[in-house]
């Protein structure tokens, strides 16, 4: 017997539901086919900056503080990550609050406003993260050098976070363009796992994600 349910919305968005009725919590995860493998050297690190900027405000919650308070008011743990092939946005919460959490995660994914003043701040934060992970950490530096030696000067050999030069060169136009190409229905998977009201979750996923442009898979 299957322990999960998979279906596809008319616009191509894939949905994976993993019911666990005995659980006290539920997790919502949105995965996008956007990462360093889909960047040029000039834009290296852009997918990671885009992930950061999605938390800086949406049409409904126009500030980082508004988004954070929305999660915290429901007792949710939330975060995001960028890898070579995917970017993920997720939140885990008590089962009673899974529906409002689904709406918040969907809002971050679908409706970011990218405040211009936040980009320069975020560049500095990402550069500090780069220094901590690769310049101040011998293990991190060794990993970076290993990838460079193994894969050379191509996406698999570049750091997901980017370089100082590419981070500083990032523009909002580039961020918006990258998002338009990759944050599409056919390039996205929505996962809900734990204890949740299945009928309402299905309805809300269609409501929040059903009108997203179809687009293409990442290549």
Short mmCIF file of C-alpha atoms in Angstrom, two decimals:
data_model
loop_
_atom_site.label_atom_id
_atom_site.label_comp_id
_atom_site.label_asym_id
_atom_site.label_seq_id
_atom_site.Cartn_x
_atom_site.Cartn_y
_atom_site.Cartn_z
CA UNK A 1 0.00 0.00 0.00
CA UNK A 2 1.36 3.40 -0.96
CA UNK A 3 2.34 5.69 1.88
CA UNK A 4 2.20 8.75 -0.35
CA UNK A 5 0.07 10.34 -3.07
CA UNK A 6 1.46 12.04 -6.14
CA UNK A 7 -0.53 14.10 -8.64
CA UNK A 8 -0.02 16.93 -11.11
CA UNK A 9 -1.99 20.17 -11.44
CA UNK A 10 -3.19 21.25 -14.92
CA UNK A 11 -0.32 23.77 -15.13
CA UNK A 12 2.25 21.00 -14.60
CA UNK A 13 3.06 21.58 -10.93
CA UNK A 14 3.82 18.29 -9.17
CA UNK A 15 2.38 17.61 -5.72
CA UNK A 16 3.49 14.95 -3.25
CA UNK A 17 1.35 14.27 -0.16
CA UNK A 18 2.71 12.02 2.59
CA UNK A 19 -0.04 11.49 5.20
CA UNK A 20 1.11 10.44 8.65
CA UNK A 21 -2.05 10.62 10.78
CA UNK A 22 -0.25 9.69 14.01
CA UNK A 23 2.13 12.63 13.73
CA UNK A 24 1.74 15.75 15.86
CA UNK A 25 3.30 17.96 13.20
CA UNK A 26 3.30 18.66 9.48
CA UNK A 27 5.91 19.97 7.06
CA UNK A 28 5.38 22.01 3.92
CA UNK A 29 8.22 22.04 1.39
CA UNK A 30 8.42 23.78 -1.98
CA UNK A 31 11.27 22.62 -4.22
CA UNK A 32 12.28 24.55 -7.34
CA UNK A 33 14.65 23.37 -10.07
CA UNK A 34 16.96 26.34 -9.54
CA UNK A 35 20.56 26.10 -8.39
CA UNK A 36 24.16 26.66 -9.39
CA UNK A 37 23.98 24.05 -12.18
CA UNK A 38 21.65 26.43 -14.03
CA UNK A 39 23.90 29.51 -13.83
CA UNK A 40 26.61 31.05 -15.97
CA UNK A 41 29.94 31.97 -14.43
CA UNK A 42 28.98 35.65 -14.51
CA UNK A 43 25.82 34.99 -12.49
CA UNK A 44 27.29 32.31 -10.19
CA UNK A 45 25.52 32.44 -6.82
CA UNK A 46 22.39 34.14 -8.16
CA UNK A 47 20.02 31.32 -7.20
CA UNK A 48 21.26 31.57 -3.61
CA UNK A 49 20.77 35.33 -3.46
CA UNK A 50 17.29 34.90 -4.92
CA UNK A 51 16.47 32.46 -2.12
CA UNK A 52 17.53 35.05 0.47
CA UNK A 53 15.57 37.86 -1.18
CA UNK A 54 12.32 35.87 -1.21
CA UNK A 55 12.22 36.34 2.58
CA UNK A 56 12.59 40.12 2.35
CA UNK A 57 8.96 40.81 1.58
CA UNK A 58 5.90 39.73 -0.40
CA UNK A 59 2.87 41.62 -1.67
CA UNK A 60 0.91 40.51 1.40
CA UNK A 61 3.81 40.72 3.89
CA UNK A 62 6.05 43.53 2.61
CA UNK A 63 8.94 43.08 5.05
CA UNK A 64 11.26 40.45 6.48
CA UNK A 65 9.80 41.15 9.93
CA UNK A 66 6.26 40.55 8.69
CA UNK A 67 7.22 37.15 7.26
CA UNK A 68 9.13 36.15 10.39
CA UNK A 69 6.28 37.17 12.68
CA UNK A 70 3.80 35.21 10.57
CA UNK A 71 5.84 32.03 11.05
CA UNK A 72 6.60 32.63 14.72
CA UNK A 73 3.00 33.43 15.60
CA UNK A 74 2.13 29.87 14.55
CA UNK A 75 5.08 28.26 16.36
CA UNK A 76 6.68 27.19 13.08
CA UNK A 77 10.29 26.31 12.33
CA UNK A 78 11.15 27.62 8.87
CA UNK A 79 14.16 27.94 6.60
CA UNK A 80 15.38 27.63 3.01
CA UNK A 81 18.36 26.21 1.16
CA UNK A 82 20.06 26.31 -2.24
CA UNK A 83 22.02 23.42 -3.73
CA UNK A 84 23.49 22.65 -7.14
CA UNK A 85 20.14 21.50 -8.54
CA UNK A 86 17.31 22.76 -6.31
CA UNK A 87 16.18 25.59 -4.07
CA UNK A 88 13.87 24.68 -1.21
CA UNK A 89 11.55 26.64 1.09
CA UNK A 90 10.04 24.82 4.06
CA UNK A 91 8.27 25.13 7.38
CA UNK A 92 7.35 22.63 10.09
CA UNK A 93 4.50 23.28 12.49
CA UNK A 94 1.96 21.63 14.77
CA UNK A 95 -0.67 19.90 12.67
CA UNK A 96 -3.42 22.33 13.67
CA UNK A 97 -1.58 25.15 11.86
CA UNK A 98 -0.60 23.42 8.64
CA UNK A 99 -3.08 25.35 6.46
CA UNK A 100 -1.86 28.85 7.37
CA UNK A 101 1.74 27.64 7.04
CA UNK A 102 1.00 26.35 3.54
CA UNK A 103 -0.28 29.81 2.62
CA UNK A 104 2.83 31.57 4.00
CA UNK A 105 5.28 29.28 2.20
CA UNK A 106 3.28 29.66 -1.01
CA UNK A 107 3.34 33.44 -0.58
CA UNK A 108 7.15 33.50 -0.26
CA UNK A 109 7.51 31.35 -3.37
CA UNK A 110 4.92 33.05 -5.56
CA UNK A 111 4.80 36.71 -4.53
CA UNK A 112 8.22 38.17 -3.59
CA UNK A 113 8.60 41.90 -4.17
CA UNK A 114 12.42 42.18 -4.00
CA UNK A 115 12.84 45.56 -2.23
CA UNK A 116 15.74 47.32 -3.94
CA UNK A 117 17.31 48.48 -0.67
CA UNK A 118 17.57 44.86 0.52
CA UNK A 119 19.78 43.64 -2.33
CA UNK A 120 22.95 45.47 -1.24
CA UNK A 121 22.41 44.36 2.36
CA UNK A 122 21.98 40.78 1.27
CA UNK A 123 25.11 40.85 -0.87
CA UNK A 124 27.15 41.75 2.21
CA UNK A 125 25.50 38.99 4.24
CA UNK A 126 26.24 36.41 1.54
CA UNK A 127 29.86 37.56 1.26
CA UNK A 128 30.25 37.12 5.03
CA UNK A 129 28.72 33.65 4.67
CA UNK A 130 31.23 32.87 1.90
CA UNK A 131 34.13 34.01 4.09
CA UNK A 132 32.92 31.91 7.01
CA UNK A 133 32.37 28.74 4.95
CA UNK A 134 35.37 28.81 2.63
CA UNK A 135 37.96 31.34 3.77
CA UNK A 136 37.84 30.81 7.54
CA UNK A 137 37.22 27.04 7.39
CA UNK A 138 40.03 24.72 6.20
CA UNK A 139 37.51 21.91 5.59
CA UNK A 140 35.29 24.19 3.53
CA UNK A 141 38.25 25.47 1.52
CA UNK A 142 39.44 21.91 0.88
CA UNK A 143 35.98 20.92 -0.39
CA UNK A 144 35.89 23.90 -2.73
CA UNK A 145 39.34 23.09 -4.13
CA UNK A 146 38.37 19.44 -4.58
CA UNK A 147 35.34 20.37 -6.68
CA UNK A 148 37.45 22.72 -8.77
CA UNK A 149 40.02 19.97 -9.39
CA UNK A 150 37.41 17.33 -10.17
CA UNK A 151 35.06 19.33 -12.41
CA UNK A 152 37.06 22.31 -13.62
CA UNK A 153 35.69 25.64 -14.80
CA UNK A 154 32.04 24.70 -15.25
CA UNK A 155 28.94 24.75 -12.99
CA UNK A 156 29.79 21.55 -11.07
CA UNK A 157 33.15 23.08 -10.17
CA UNK A 158 31.77 26.41 -8.97
CA UNK A 159 30.58 27.14 -5.42
CA UNK A 160 26.80 27.26 -4.97
CA UNK A 161 27.18 30.50 -3.02
CA UNK A 162 29.10 32.22 -5.83
CA UNK A 163 32.27 34.29 -5.68
CA UNK A 164 32.91 37.74 -4.28
CA UNK A 165 32.96 39.14 -7.81
CA UNK A 166 29.76 37.48 -9.00
CA UNK A 167 27.90 38.32 -5.78
CA UNK A 168 28.85 41.99 -5.99
CA UNK A 169 27.81 42.10 -9.66
CA UNK A 170 24.29 40.73 -9.01
CA UNK A 171 21.46 43.06 -10.05
CA UNK A 172 17.74 42.96 -9.36
CA UNK A 173 17.09 42.66 -13.08
CA UNK A 174 19.20 39.49 -13.14
CA UNK A 175 17.37 38.13 -10.08
CA UNK A 176 13.95 38.78 -11.61
CA UNK A 177 14.99 37.30 -14.95
CA UNK A 178 16.36 34.14 -13.32
CA UNK A 179 13.20 33.74 -11.25
CA UNK A 180 10.97 34.16 -14.30
CA UNK A 181 12.83 31.37 -16.11
CA UNK A 182 12.99 28.89 -13.25
CA UNK A 183 10.17 29.54 -10.78
CA UNK A 184 7.51 27.95 -12.97
CA UNK A 185 4.89 25.29 -12.35
CA UNK A 186 6.57 22.49 -14.32
CA UNK A 187 9.83 23.21 -12.53
CA UNK A 188 8.34 23.07 -9.02
CA UNK A 189 7.29 20.35 -6.57
CA UNK A 190 5.09 20.97 -3.51
CA UNK A 191 5.36 18.45 -0.67
CA UNK A 192 3.17 18.20 2.43
CA UNK A 193 4.01 15.52 4.99
CA UNK A 194 2.65 14.70 8.43
CA UNK A 195 -0.86 15.00 9.82
CA UNK A 196 -3.02 17.31 7.71
CA UNK A 197 -6.59 17.61 6.34
CA UNK A 198 -6.06 16.14 2.88
CA UNK A 199 -9.10 17.59 1.11
CA UNK A 200 -8.40 21.13 2.30
CA UNK A 201 -4.68 20.87 1.57
CA UNK A 202 -5.42 19.74 -1.99
CA UNK A 203 -7.83 22.65 -2.41
CA UNK A 204 -5.37 25.19 -1.01
CA UNK A 205 -2.48 23.95 -3.15
CA UNK A 206 -4.64 24.40 -6.25
CA UNK A 207 -5.64 27.86 -5.02
CA UNK A 208 -2.10 29.07 -4.24
CA UNK A 209 -0.18 27.36 -7.05
CA UNK A 210 -2.75 26.64 -9.76
CA UNK A 211 -2.31 29.91 -11.64
CA UNK A 212 1.50 29.90 -11.74
CA UNK A 213 2.84 30.03 -15.28
CA UNK A 214 3.47 26.56 -16.72
CA UNK A 215 7.03 27.13 -17.97
CA UNK A 216 9.60 24.41 -18.61
CA UNK A 217 11.77 22.08 -16.56
CA UNK A 218 15.26 23.30 -15.66
CA UNK A 219 17.92 22.45 -18.22
#
